[in-house]
Structures are given as structure tokens and as C-alpha cells.
Amino acid sequence: MAFAHVCLWTLLAFVLTWTVFYVTNRKKKATELADAAAEERRNGADVIIVGAGVGGSALAYALAKDGRRVHVIERDMREPERMMGEFMQPGGRLMLSKLGLQDCLDGIDAQKATGMAVYKDGKEAVASFPVDNNNFPYDPSARSFHNGRFVQSLRQKASSLSSVRLEEGTVKSLIEEKGVIKGVTYKNKAGEETTALAPLTVVCDGCYSNLRRSLNNNNAEVLSYQVGYISKNCRLDDPENLHLIMSKPSSIMLYQLSSTDVRCGFELFPDNFPSIAKGEMTTFAKNTLAPQVPPKLRKIFLKGLDEGAHIKAVPAKRMTATLSNKKGVIVLGDAFNMRHPSVAAGMMVLLSDILILRRLLQPLSNLGDANKVSEVIKSFYSIRKPMSATVNTLGTAFSQVLIASTDEAKEAMRQGCYDYLCSGGFRTSGMMALLGGMNPRPISLIYHLCAITLHSIGHLLSPFPSPIRIWHSLRLFGLALKMLVPHLKAEGVSQMLFPANAAAYRKSYMAASVF
Ligand SMILES: Cc1cc2nc3c(=O)[nH]c(=O)nc-3n(C[C@H](O)[C@H](O)[C@H](O)COP(=O)(O)OP(=O)(O)OC[C@H]3O[C@@H](n4cnc5c(N)ncnc54)[C@H](O)[C@@H]3O)c2cc1C
């Protein structure tokens, strides 16, 4: 009996001690968090940005210029070595200049590109960015460069501002209280787990984002793989054009990446993917692709392969933009929206998003009002639609017509696209203005896509419309609809075309620079 009493009292004492410990500890943690929040309010940031890639760095600079205190957390400060984001369209350069970041393309050995040389079945034509586009108030040329050099340049520019704190650390999770994001937990350079709090958190952690999963259930779809390598110490005969070869099974691209390096790349699909490690990819590129590369480019295409250049493969993903219902947080860049890289426009859309967001946030003196910030995010989502949906849809359409096929209807569409793009005059300039982001308007996109479809049907029916040709034409029309309608639906046709939003966007996009 006495023993049972002792046991009972010991148990009670244990439960009591544990409860006291637990309550004290929770209180301590809550006090610590409140203290940290108070400390952050005094000395801390207005905005936390996760990731100092293209988007995070550019946004940090833009917000700091508007007087915000910005804390950027980037997991790796070394120069990235990536095969993405190497081509900045003229429209992207305009955005950079509006953000005051145009000099980030200086001193990185960026190469000027005035258009595209397109090759198909032994024919070639040059399609240039239009130089007399009155709607485009900037130099109509693109730039190609090593992405890592550009990212470092953006990081340097952002951290040159005293209100930007760029810290190396890996963000582990978002801190959430009652549906509002309060900040992040992260591991700093010393390996310590710590927190950062701010009224607004921007998730800009790229295409492999882990954090977006806690904000929405958006899933990226892998469409294909971009395979590429660099041929070193060489120059293209025509370095001011990106060279696009409409080969089989899919297209090949070459462009001057720096004064001495040429990027060679091609697209492959998972069902036909030779092993890079076993050397099968090199053999495939040499035996299947190289013979289709025009002789004047072939030597450079083979140079990298012969010299054992490092071959990389990167997934090409598509992900439509979705709003998170959490407050106090914005997702941007590839973590938010992705399109096929055939149109090389991810950075342009991202910079345009930053410009729109910055302008919408400017009137808010205090970012602590989560409801007001939520309203801004909703407006941002609809104002960005005309431009982003145009580029996303163009990416889908352009990537699909580049794929070779034994289907006559598909092949006619591919031929029609080549003829249209390379025909000169308003067709070429219209398509190049779209591809270069110089006129990213939905109505222009729809016009040119319909025109390409009709042009392809005309090509199929000539010289006279036999029953089989009529049948293929109908199939081609069906294919064009199948290619576009689901995509336009997913993007939201009404938001894309709703004139109020389009007008708001154009105002934001084309307005004279105020920075
Ligand atoms: C094959 C391919 C080719 C492309 N080519 C082009 C092109 O030619 N032109 C073009 O305009 N666009 C191109 N794009 C798209 C373009 O590269 C992207 O849209 C752009 O880089 C996205 O920028 P971002 O800031 O969202 O992400 P990123 O530039 O990838 O930056 C993300 C940053 O977040 C950091 N990070 C990630 N997780 C964490 C974490 N947990 N904590 C802290 N930091 C973290 C990363 O280290 C990185 O620095 C291409 C895409 C692909 C796939």
C-alpha cells in the first residue's frame, strides 16, 4: 500500500514537473518569438526574400530603392553554373532598364543578338527583331550571356544598397500564424537554425522550389529535357543571330554565349533519352544531329563534343500561376509560373512581374497590413495576365511546332510556321515582336497563330484541294485548336483579354521610366 502511494506521488510529481516545464518552455518560446518580432520591427526588414537568383536579386534592388528594408536569404552565394536564363529578349532588357538594372548586363561579356537565323531542309532565312516598332521604346536587340555572371552582377547591385541585407543561408520553412506568413526559419552560414520575421515574405526560390508546396498545390509538368554543352574558344560566323535548326526529332540551337563560347543545345523527350554518363548522348549528337546542322555551323557544333565538353540536361517545365490563400506572402519567378524555354522568356516575365508588383506596393507605407497586401497580390495576379499568358501560350505553341513528326498535318504546321516566320514583312516582324517580348499582347498572339494555321492549311491544299488534302487540313485545324484551347482555358481567357486589365498592364509596361 505504502509502495503504491510512493509510486502515485512520484508519478504525480513527474506529471507536475513536466507540465510546469512544458508551459514555461512554451511561454519562453512565445516570448522569444515576440522579442524577435519586436527586434525585427526595430532593426529588422520590411521584406524577406527567399533566393537571390534573377528574381530575388532584382526584386531586392527595386524594393530597397523604394525605401524598404530587405533581407535576402540565399543558400549559395557562389556564381551559379547553369544552363538556363542565358538569353534576354529585347522586352526583358526594357524591363531591366525600367528597374534601373540595365548595367547588370555590362562587364559580363554579354553578346548582342538582333534576331534569329532559321534553318529547315536545306533552306535558311533570317528573322530580325523589328527596328521600327513604334510601340517599343527601347533598343530592339537581345543579349546572351553566362547566367551565373548575370546573377552575380544582380546580387552585387542589390547588395550595394545599404537597406539590402544579403545573407547566405538555407530557408527550411515558412513561419505561419493563423493563415498569415510571419517569416522564415533558416540555417545560417554557421549552420545554426534561426528565424527571420517581416511583414512580407517573398518566395523566389526557383524551379525546384520546396516552399511553394506549403503555399499552394500547384504542380509543375515536365515537358521535355533541354540538353546542352559549350563549345569553347570559337565564334559563329554570324554571332548576332541565334541559330535555330528545325531538325529531327526536334530543334537544335546555337548562340554566341560570350566572346569565346558558343552554347549548343537541343531538346529531347524522356522516351528517347540516350545516357549522358555512358557517352550515348555524344554519339547521338554526333551521328543523328550533327549531319542536320548546316555545314557552316557544324564544326562548332562538333567542337564541344570532340573536346569532351560537359553535357547537361535540364527539365523544361510548365506550371500555370496559382494564387496562395495565405496572407503576408508572395510567390514569384519559376516558383510561381513556368513556361516552355523555347521562347527564352522566363526572365522577361519575371522582371515584368517585379515591375508590376513594385508599382502596386509603392503606395503602401506599411506592409504590415496583411489584408491590404493581399488585395495588392490579387491585382498583381490579374494585371500580369495579358503579358504572362501571351508568353506562356506562345511557349506552348512554338515548342510544339518545333517537334518533327511523320503526321502530315503536324508537318504542314511546322512548315507553315517556318514559311510564316521567314516570309519577311509584317508577318516576320509581328512574330519577332511577339517572341522578343516587344509586343506581348494576347490579341496579337491570337492573330498570328490563326494566320499561321490558315497559312499552313493553304500550303496543304495547294496546288489543288484533293480529298486527302482536305482531310489533312481539317486535322491540322483540329490540331491547332487542341494545341491552344486547353492552354488558353488554363491561363484564363477572360483575364487574358479583359480590356481593363490589358489597359492597366500596358500602362505599367510601356509607361516612361520613372526610376
Ligand atoms: C532549360 C532552360 C532554359 C531557359 N532559358 C531561358 C532564357 O534563355 N531566357 C529566359 O529569359 N529564361 C530562360 N529560362 C527561364 C529562366 O531561367 C527562369 O525563369 C529564371 O531563372 C527564374 O528566376 P528565379 O529567380 O525564379 O529562379 P532562380 O534564378 O533559379 O533563383 C532561385 C534562387 O533561389 C535559391 N534557393 C533555392 N532554394 C532556396 C532555399 N531553400 N533557401 C535559400 N535560397 C534558395 C537558389 O540557390 C537560387 O539562387 C530557362 C529555363 C530553363 C529550364
Coordinates of C-alpha atoms and ligand atoms in Angstrom, one line a residue:
M1 CA 0.0 0.0 0.0
A2 CA 2.8 2.4 1.1
F3 CA 4.7 1.4 -2.1
A4 CA 1.6 2.2 -4.2
H5 CA 1.4 5.6 -2.5
V6 CA 5.0 6.3 -3.2
C7 CA 4.5 5.4 -6.9
L8 CA 1.4 7.5 -7.2
W9 CA 3.1 10.6 -5.7
T10 CA 6.2 10.0 -7.8
L11 CA 4.0 9.9 -10.9
L12 CA 2.1 13.0 -9.9
A13 CA 5.3 14.8 -9.1
F14 CA 6.7 13.8 -12.6
V15 CA 3.5 14.9 -14.4
L16 CA 3.5 18.2 -12.5
T17 CA 7.2 18.9 -13.2
W18 CA 6.7 18.1 -16.9
T19 CA 3.7 20.3 -17.1
V20 CA 5.5 23.2 -15.5
F21 CA 8.5 22.6 -17.7
Y22 CA 6.3 22.4 -20.9
V23 CA 4.3 25.6 -20.0
T24 CA 7.4 27.5 -19.1
N25 CA 9.2 26.4 -22.3
R26 CA 6.2 27.4 -24.5
K27 CA 6.0 30.7 -22.8
K28 CA 9.7 31.2 -23.2
K29 CA 9.4 30.3 -26.9
A30 CA 6.5 32.6 -27.4
T31 CA 8.4 35.4 -25.5
E32 CA 11.4 34.7 -27.7
L33 CA 9.3 34.9 -30.9
A34 CA 7.6 38.1 -29.6
D35 CA 11.0 39.5 -28.7
A36 CA 12.4 38.6 -32.1
A37 CA 9.4 40.2 -33.7
A38 CA 9.9 43.4 -31.7
E39 CA 13.6 43.3 -32.5
E40 CA 12.8 42.8 -36.2
R41 CA 10.4 45.7 -36.1
R42 CA 13.0 48.0 -34.6
N43 CA 16.0 46.9 -36.7
G44 CA 14.6 44.2 -39.0
A45 CA 13.4 44.0 -42.5
D46 CA 10.1 45.1 -44.2
V47 CA 10.5 42.2 -46.6
I48 CA 12.2 38.8 -46.5
I49 CA 13.1 37.4 -49.9
V50 CA 14.0 33.7 -50.2
G51 CA 16.5 33.2 -53.0
A52 CA 18.9 35.6 -54.7
G53 CA 18.6 34.3 -58.2
V54 CA 17.4 36.5 -61.1
G55 CA 14.1 37.4 -59.4
G56 CA 15.1 37.7 -55.8
S57 CA 18.1 40.0 -56.5
A58 CA 16.1 42.2 -58.9
L59 CA 13.2 42.5 -56.5
A60 CA 15.5 43.3 -53.6
Y61 CA 17.0 46.1 -55.5
A62 CA 13.6 47.5 -56.7
L63 CA 12.1 47.4 -53.2
A64 CA 15.1 48.8 -51.5
K65 CA 15.1 51.7 -54.0
D66 CA 11.6 52.4 -52.7
G67 CA 12.8 52.7 -49.2
R68 CA 12.1 49.2 -47.9
R69 CA 14.5 47.3 -45.7
V70 CA 15.1 44.0 -47.4
H71 CA 16.6 40.8 -46.0
V72 CA 17.5 38.3 -48.8
I73 CA 18.5 34.8 -47.8
E74 CA 20.3 32.8 -50.5
R75 CA 21.6 29.3 -50.0
D76 CA 24.6 29.6 -52.3
M77 CA 26.4 32.8 -53.0
R78 CA 28.9 31.3 -55.4
E79 CA 28.5 32.0 -59.1
P80 CA 25.9 29.6 -60.4
E81 CA 26.8 27.4 -63.3
R82 CA 23.5 26.7 -65.0
M83 CA 22.2 26.1 -68.5
M84 CA 19.2 28.4 -68.2
G85 CA 18.4 32.1 -68.4
E86 CA 21.1 32.8 -70.9
F87 CA 19.1 34.9 -73.4
M88 CA 17.5 38.2 -72.5
Q89 CA 14.9 39.2 -75.0
P90 CA 14.6 42.9 -76.0
G91 CA 11.4 43.1 -73.9
G92 CA 13.4 41.8 -70.9
R93 CA 16.1 44.4 -71.4
L94 CA 13.4 47.1 -71.4
M95 CA 12.1 45.7 -68.0
L96 CA 15.7 45.7 -66.7
S97 CA 16.1 49.3 -67.6
K98 CA 12.8 50.3 -66.0
L99 CA 14.1 48.7 -62.8
G100 CA 17.4 50.6 -63.1
L101 CA 19.3 47.3 -63.6
Q102 CA 20.4 47.6 -67.3
D103 CA 24.1 48.0 -66.2
C104 CA 24.0 44.4 -64.8
L105 CA 24.4 43.3 -68.4
D106 CA 27.7 45.3 -68.7
G107 CA 31.0 43.8 -67.9
I108 CA 29.8 40.2 -68.2
D109 CA 30.8 39.7 -71.8
A110 CA 27.2 39.7 -72.9
Q111 CA 26.7 39.3 -76.7
K112 CA 24.3 41.3 -78.8
A113 CA 21.6 39.4 -80.7
T114 CA 19.5 41.1 -83.4
G115 CA 17.3 38.2 -84.4
M116 CA 17.2 34.6 -85.4
A117 CA 18.6 32.6 -88.3
V118 CA 16.2 29.7 -89.0
Y119 CA 17.2 26.6 -91.0
K120 CA 14.9 23.9 -92.4
D121 CA 15.5 21.2 -95.0
G122 CA 18.5 23.0 -96.5
K123 CA 16.8 26.4 -96.6
E124 CA 17.7 29.3 -94.3
A125 CA 16.3 32.7 -93.5
V126 CA 17.0 35.5 -91.1
A127 CA 14.1 36.9 -88.9
S128 CA 15.2 40.1 -87.1
F129 CA 13.6 41.9 -84.3
P130 CA 11.7 44.9 -85.8
V131 CA 13.7 48.1 -85.7
D132 CA 10.8 50.4 -86.5
N133 CA 8.3 49.3 -83.8
N134 CA 6.8 52.5 -82.5
N135 CA 5.3 50.7 -79.5
F136 CA 8.6 49.6 -78.2
P137 CA 10.6 52.5 -76.6
Y138 CA 14.0 50.7 -76.4
D139 CA 16.9 49.2 -78.4
P140 CA 15.3 46.2 -80.2
S141 CA 18.1 43.8 -79.6
A142 CA 18.6 40.8 -77.2
R143 CA 21.6 39.8 -75.1
S144 CA 23.1 36.3 -74.4
F145 CA 25.4 35.6 -71.5
H146 CA 26.6 33.2 -68.9
N147 CA 23.6 33.1 -66.5
G148 CA 25.9 32.9 -63.4
R149 CA 27.7 36.1 -64.3
F150 CA 24.4 37.9 -64.7
V151 CA 23.1 36.6 -61.4
Q152 CA 26.3 37.7 -59.6
S153 CA 26.0 41.1 -61.2
L154 CA 22.4 41.4 -60.0
R155 CA 23.4 40.3 -56.5
Q156 CA 26.2 42.8 -56.4
K157 CA 23.9 45.6 -57.5
A158 CA 21.3 44.7 -54.9
S159 CA 23.8 44.4 -52.0
S160 CA 25.3 47.8 -53.0
L161 CA 22.2 49.4 -51.4
S162 CA 22.6 49.8 -47.6
S163 CA 19.0 48.7 -47.0
V164 CA 19.6 45.3 -48.5
R165 CA 21.0 42.6 -46.3
L166 CA 22.1 39.7 -48.5
E167 CA 22.8 36.7 -46.2
E168 CA 23.9 33.2 -47.0
G169 CA 21.5 30.6 -45.5
T170 CA 19.1 27.9 -46.5
V171 CA 15.4 28.6 -45.7
K172 CA 13.8 25.5 -44.2
S173 CA 10.2 26.6 -43.7
L174 CA 7.8 29.5 -43.5
I175 CA 6.5 30.6 -40.1
E176 CA 2.7 30.8 -40.2
E177 CA 0.3 32.1 -37.6
K178 CA -3.5 31.8 -38.3
G179 CA -3.0 31.8 -42.1
V180 CA -0.6 34.7 -42.2
I181 CA 3.1 34.1 -43.0
K182 CA 5.3 35.9 -40.5
G183 CA 8.7 35.0 -41.7
V184 CA 11.0 32.0 -42.2
T185 CA 13.2 29.6 -40.3
Y186 CA 16.6 29.1 -41.9
K187 CA 20.0 27.6 -41.3
N188 CA 22.6 30.4 -41.5
K189 CA 26.2 30.1 -42.8
A190 CA 27.4 28.9 -39.4
G191 CA 24.9 26.1 -39.5
E192 CA 22.7 27.5 -36.8
E193 CA 18.9 27.2 -37.1
T194 CA 17.4 30.7 -36.8
T195 CA 14.4 32.8 -37.7
A196 CA 13.8 36.0 -39.6
L197 CA 10.5 37.8 -39.3
A198 CA 9.0 40.5 -41.6
P199 CA 5.5 41.8 -42.5
L200 CA 6.0 40.4 -46.1
T201 CA 7.8 37.3 -47.3
V202 CA 8.6 36.7 -51.0
V203 CA 9.3 33.2 -52.1
C204 CA 11.6 33.3 -55.1
D205 CA 13.4 30.0 -54.8
G206 CA 13.3 28.9 -58.4
C207 CA 12.0 26.0 -60.4
Y208 CA 12.9 23.4 -57.8
S209 CA 11.1 25.4 -55.0
N210 CA 10.3 23.4 -51.9
L211 CA 8.5 26.3 -50.2
R212 CA 5.8 26.7 -52.8
R213 CA 4.3 23.3 -51.8
S214 CA 3.3 24.8 -48.4
L215 CA 1.5 27.7 -50.1
N216 CA -0.4 26.1 -53.0
N217 CA -0.9 22.7 -54.6
N218 CA 0.4 23.8 -57.9
N219 CA 2.4 21.1 -59.7
A220 CA 5.0 21.5 -62.4
E221 CA 4.7 19.3 -65.5
V222 CA 8.0 18.1 -67.1
L223 CA 7.5 18.6 -70.9
S224 CA 10.9 17.6 -72.2
Y225 CA 14.7 18.0 -71.5
Q226 CA 17.0 20.7 -72.8
V227 CA 20.4 19.1 -73.4
G228 CA 23.4 21.4 -74.0
Y229 CA 27.1 22.0 -73.8
I230 CA 29.5 24.8 -74.6
S231 CA 31.9 24.8 -77.5
K232 CA 34.8 26.9 -76.2
N233 CA 37.2 29.2 -78.0
C234 CA 35.2 29.8 -81.1
R235 CA 32.9 32.3 -82.7
L236 CA 30.0 31.9 -85.0
D237 CA 30.3 33.5 -88.5
D238 CA 27.1 35.3 -87.6
P239 CA 27.2 35.9 -83.9
E240 CA 24.4 38.4 -83.8
N241 CA 21.8 35.8 -84.6
L242 CA 20.5 32.9 -82.6
H243 CA 20.7 29.9 -84.9
L244 CA 17.6 27.7 -84.8
I245 CA 17.7 24.5 -86.8
M246 CA 14.4 22.8 -87.4
S247 CA 15.8 19.3 -87.3
K248 CA 14.5 15.9 -86.4
P249 CA 13.4 14.7 -83.9
S250 CA 13.4 18.2 -82.5
S251 CA 15.2 21.5 -82.9
I252 CA 18.8 22.4 -82.3
M253 CA 20.0 25.9 -81.2
L254 CA 23.4 27.6 -81.3
Y255 CA 24.2 31.0 -80.0
Q256 CA 27.2 33.1 -79.0
L257 CA 27.2 33.0 -75.2
S258 CA 30.3 35.1 -74.7
S259 CA 33.0 36.4 -77.0
T260 CA 34.7 33.0 -76.9
D261 CA 31.9 30.5 -76.0
V262 CA 29.1 29.1 -78.1
R263 CA 26.1 27.4 -76.5
C264 CA 24.9 24.3 -78.4
G265 CA 21.6 22.8 -77.3
F266 CA 18.8 20.6 -78.3
E267 CA 15.5 19.2 -77.0
L268 CA 14.8 15.6 -76.2
F269 CA 11.9 13.6 -74.7
P270 CA 12.0 11.2 -71.8
D271 CA 11.0 8.2 -74.0
N272 CA 14.1 8.8 -76.2
F273 CA 16.9 9.8 -73.9
P274 CA 20.4 8.5 -74.5
S275 CA 22.6 8.1 -71.4
I276 CA 25.0 11.0 -70.9
A277 CA 27.2 9.1 -68.5
K278 CA 27.7 6.2 -70.9
G279 CA 28.6 8.5 -73.8
E280 CA 25.4 7.6 -75.7
M281 CA 24.3 11.3 -75.8
T282 CA 27.6 12.3 -77.5
T283 CA 27.2 9.5 -80.1
F284 CA 23.6 10.6 -80.7
A285 CA 24.5 14.2 -81.1
K286 CA 27.4 13.3 -83.5
N287 CA 25.6 10.7 -85.6
T288 CA 22.0 11.9 -85.6
L289 CA 22.0 15.6 -85.1
A290 CA 25.4 16.9 -86.5
P291 CA 24.5 15.8 -90.1
Q292 CA 21.4 18.0 -89.9
V293 CA 23.4 21.0 -88.7
P294 CA 24.2 23.3 -91.7
P295 CA 27.9 23.0 -92.7
K296 CA 28.8 26.5 -91.7
L297 CA 27.8 25.7 -88.1
R298 CA 28.7 22.0 -87.9
K299 CA 32.3 22.5 -87.0
I300 CA 31.4 24.5 -83.9
F301 CA 28.6 22.0 -83.0
L302 CA 31.1 19.1 -83.1
K303 CA 33.9 21.1 -81.4
G304 CA 32.4 20.8 -77.9
L305 CA 31.5 17.2 -78.4
D306 CA 35.0 16.3 -79.6
E307 CA 36.7 18.2 -76.8
G308 CA 34.5 16.3 -74.2
A309 CA 32.5 19.3 -73.1
H310 CA 30.3 18.7 -70.0
I311 CA 26.9 17.8 -71.3
K312 CA 24.0 19.0 -69.1
A313 CA 20.3 18.1 -69.2
V314 CA 17.7 20.3 -67.6
P315 CA 14.0 19.6 -67.4
A316 CA 11.7 22.0 -69.3
K317 CA 8.7 22.5 -67.1
R318 CA 5.4 24.2 -67.4
M319 CA 3.3 25.4 -64.5
T320 CA 0.4 27.8 -64.5
A321 CA 0.4 30.6 -61.9
T322 CA -1.9 30.0 -58.9
L323 CA -2.6 32.4 -56.0
S324 CA -2.0 31.2 -52.5
N325 CA -4.7 31.9 -50.0
K326 CA -2.1 32.5 -47.3
K327 CA -1.5 36.2 -46.3
G328 CA 1.8 38.0 -45.9
V329 CA 3.5 36.1 -48.7
I330 CA 4.0 36.3 -52.4
V331 CA 5.5 33.6 -54.7
L332 CA 7.4 34.9 -57.7
G333 CA 9.6 33.7 -60.6
D334 CA 9.8 30.0 -61.5
A335 CA 8.4 29.0 -58.1
F336 CA 5.2 30.8 -59.3
N337 CA 4.9 30.3 -63.1
M338 CA 6.9 28.4 -65.7
R339 CA 6.6 28.0 -69.5
H340 CA 8.5 26.1 -72.2
P341 CA 12.0 27.6 -72.5
S342 CA 11.9 27.5 -76.4
V343 CA 10.8 31.2 -76.2
A344 CA 13.6 32.1 -73.8
A345 CA 11.3 34.5 -71.9
G346 CA 11.2 33.3 -68.3
M347 CA 13.4 36.2 -67.1
M348 CA 11.4 38.7 -69.1
V349 CA 8.1 37.6 -67.5
L350 CA 9.7 37.7 -64.1
L351 CA 11.1 41.2 -64.5
S352 CA 7.8 42.4 -65.8
D353 CA 6.1 40.8 -62.7
I354 CA 8.6 42.6 -60.4
L355 CA 7.9 45.9 -62.1
I356 CA 4.1 45.5 -61.7
L357 CA 4.4 44.4 -58.1
R358 CA 6.7 47.2 -57.2
R359 CA 4.3 49.8 -58.6
L360 CA 1.4 48.2 -56.8
L361 CA 3.3 48.1 -53.5
Q362 CA 4.6 51.7 -53.7
P363 CA 1.6 53.4 -52.2
L364 CA 1.6 51.2 -49.1
S365 CA 3.7 52.8 -46.5
N366 CA 3.3 49.9 -44.2
L367 CA 3.5 46.3 -45.4
G368 CA 2.2 45.0 -42.1
D369 CA -1.4 45.3 -43.2
A370 CA -1.8 41.7 -44.5
N371 CA -5.3 42.4 -45.9
K372 CA -4.1 45.4 -48.0
V373 CA -1.1 43.4 -49.2
S374 CA -3.5 40.6 -50.1
E375 CA -5.5 43.0 -52.2
V376 CA -2.3 44.1 -54.0
I377 CA -1.4 40.5 -54.7
K378 CA -4.8 39.8 -56.3
S379 CA -4.5 42.9 -58.5
F380 CA -0.9 41.8 -59.4
Y381 CA -2.2 38.4 -60.4
S382 CA -4.8 39.9 -62.9
I383 CA -2.6 42.8 -64.2
R384 CA 0.2 40.4 -65.1
K385 CA -2.1 38.1 -67.0
P386 CA -2.1 39.6 -70.5
M387 CA 1.7 39.5 -70.8
S388 CA 2.4 36.3 -68.9
A389 CA -0.4 34.3 -70.6
T390 CA 0.7 35.6 -74.0
V391 CA 4.2 34.4 -73.4
N392 CA 3.1 31.1 -71.8
T393 CA 0.8 30.3 -74.7
L394 CA 3.4 31.3 -77.3
G395 CA 5.9 29.0 -75.5
T396 CA 3.5 26.1 -75.7
A397 CA 2.6 26.7 -79.4
F398 CA 6.2 27.4 -80.5
S399 CA 7.6 24.3 -78.7
Q400 CA 5.0 22.1 -80.3
V401 CA 5.5 23.2 -83.8
L402 CA 9.3 22.7 -83.5
I403 CA 8.8 18.9 -82.9
A404 CA 9.2 16.9 -86.1
S405 CA 6.5 14.4 -86.9
T406 CA 5.6 11.8 -89.5
D407 CA 2.0 13.1 -89.3
E408 CA 1.3 15.1 -92.5
A409 CA -0.9 17.6 -90.7
K410 CA 1.7 18.3 -88.0
E411 CA 4.5 18.5 -90.5
A412 CA 2.4 21.0 -92.6
M413 CA 2.0 23.1 -89.4
R414 CA 5.8 23.0 -88.9
Q415 CA 6.5 24.0 -92.5
G416 CA 3.8 26.7 -92.3
C417 CA 5.4 28.2 -89.2
Y418 CA 8.8 28.3 -90.9
D419 CA 7.4 29.9 -94.0
Y420 CA 5.4 32.5 -92.0
L421 CA 8.3 33.4 -89.7
C422 CA 10.7 33.7 -92.6
S423 CA 8.5 35.3 -95.1
G424 CA 9.7 38.9 -94.3
G425 CA 7.4 41.9 -94.0
F426 CA 4.8 42.3 -91.3
R427 CA 4.5 38.5 -90.6
T428 CA 8.1 38.2 -89.7
S429 CA 8.2 41.5 -87.7
G430 CA 4.9 40.6 -86.0
M431 CA 6.2 37.2 -84.9
M432 CA 9.6 38.6 -83.9
A433 CA 7.9 41.3 -81.9
L434 CA 5.9 38.7 -80.0
L435 CA 8.9 36.4 -79.5
G436 CA 11.1 39.3 -78.4
G437 CA 8.5 40.5 -75.9
M438 CA 8.3 43.8 -77.8
N439 CA 4.5 43.4 -78.2
P440 CA 3.3 40.7 -75.8
R441 CA -0.4 41.3 -76.4
P442 CA -2.9 38.4 -76.4
I443 CA -4.7 39.8 -79.4
S444 CA -1.5 39.9 -81.5
L445 CA -0.7 36.3 -80.4
I446 CA -4.2 35.1 -81.5
Y447 CA -3.9 36.9 -84.8
H448 CA -0.5 35.4 -85.7
L449 CA -1.4 31.9 -84.5
C450 CA -4.6 32.0 -86.6
A451 CA -2.6 33.3 -89.6
I452 CA 0.0 30.6 -89.2
T453 CA -2.8 27.9 -89.1
L454 CA -4.5 29.4 -92.2
H455 CA -1.1 29.7 -94.0
S456 CA -0.4 26.0 -93.2
I457 CA -3.8 24.9 -94.4
G458 CA -3.2 26.9 -97.6
H459 CA 0.1 25.2 -98.1
L460 CA -1.5 21.8 -97.5
L461 CA -4.3 22.4 -100.0
S462 CA -2.0 23.7 -102.8
P463 CA -1.7 23.3 -105.7
F464 CA -5.3 21.9 -105.7
P465 CA -7.5 20.6 -102.8
S466 CA -7.7 16.8 -103.2
P467 CA -10.0 14.9 -100.7
I468 CA -6.9 13.6 -98.8
R469 CA -5.5 17.2 -98.6
I470 CA -8.9 18.5 -97.3
W471 CA -8.9 15.7 -94.7
H472 CA -5.4 16.7 -93.5
S473 CA -6.4 20.3 -93.5
L474 CA -9.3 19.6 -91.2
R475 CA -7.0 17.6 -88.9
L476 CA -4.5 20.4 -88.9
F477 CA -7.2 22.8 -87.8
G478 CA -8.2 20.3 -85.1
L479 CA -4.6 20.1 -84.0
A480 CA -4.3 23.9 -83.8
L481 CA -7.4 24.0 -81.6
K482 CA -6.2 21.1 -79.4
M483 CA -2.8 22.8 -79.0
L484 CA -4.3 26.2 -77.9
V485 CA -7.8 25.9 -76.4
P486 CA -6.9 23.9 -73.3
H487 CA -3.9 26.1 -72.7
L488 CA -5.9 29.3 -73.2
K489 CA -8.5 27.9 -70.8
A490 CA -5.9 27.1 -68.2
E491 CA -4.5 30.6 -68.5
G492 CA -8.0 32.2 -68.2
V493 CA -9.2 33.7 -71.5
S494 CA -11.3 36.4 -69.9
Q495 CA -8.5 37.6 -67.6
M496 CA -6.2 37.5 -70.6
L497 CA -8.4 39.6 -72.8
F498 CA -10.3 41.7 -70.3
P499 CA -9.6 45.2 -71.6
A500 CA -9.4 46.8 -68.2
N501 CA -6.6 44.5 -67.2
A502 CA -4.9 44.8 -70.5
A503 CA -5.0 48.6 -70.3
A504 CA -3.6 48.5 -66.8
Y505 CA -0.8 46.2 -67.9
R506 CA 0.1 48.3 -71.0
K507 CA 0.1 51.4 -68.8
S508 CA 2.5 49.7 -66.4
Y509 CA 4.6 48.1 -69.2
M510 CA 5.0 50.9 -71.6
A511 CA 5.0 53.9 -69.3
A512 CA 8.1 56.1 -69.5
S513 CA 10.7 55.1 -67.0
V514 CA 10.3 56.9 -63.7
F515 CA 13.3 55.4 -61.9
Ligands
LIG1 C1 16.5 25.0 -69.9 C2 16.0 26.3 -69.5 C3 16.5 27.4 -70.3 C4 16.0 28.7 -70.0 N1 16.4 29.7 -70.8 C5 16.0 30.9 -70.6 C6 16.4 32.0 -71.4 O1 17.3 31.8 -72.3 N2 15.9 33.2 -71.2 C7 15.0 33.5 -70.2 O2 14.6 34.6 -70.1 N3 14.6 32.5 -69.4 C8 15.1 31.2 -69.6 N4 14.7 30.2 -68.7 C9 13.9 30.6 -67.6 C10 14.7 31.3 -66.5 O3 15.9 30.7 -66.3 C11 14.0 31.4 -65.2 O4 12.7 31.9 -65.5 C12 14.6 32.3 -64.2 O5 16.0 32.0 -64.0 C13 13.8 32.3 -62.9 O6 14.5 33.0 -61.9 P1 14.1 32.8 -60.4 O7 14.7 33.9 -59.6 O8 12.7 32.5 -60.2 O9 14.9 31.5 -60.0 P2 16.5 31.2 -60.0 O10 17.2 32.2 -60.8 O11 16.6 29.8 -60.2 O12 16.8 31.6 -58.5 C14 16.4 30.8 -57.4 C15 17.4 31.1 -56.3 O13 16.9 30.6 -55.0 C16 17.9 29.9 -54.3 N5 17.3 29.0 -53.4 C17 16.5 27.9 -53.7 N6 16.1 27.3 -52.6 C18 16.5 28.1 -51.5 C19 16.3 28.0 -50.1 N7 15.6 27.0 -49.6 N8 16.9 28.9 -49.3 C20 17.6 29.9 -49.9 N9 17.8 30.1 -51.2 C21 17.2 29.1 -52.0 C22 18.7 29.3 -55.4 O14 20.1 29.0 -54.9 C23 18.7 30.3 -56.5 O15 19.8 31.2 -56.3 C24 15.1 28.9 -69.0 C25 14.6 27.9 -68.2 C26 15.1 26.6 -68.5 C27 14.6 25.4 -67.7

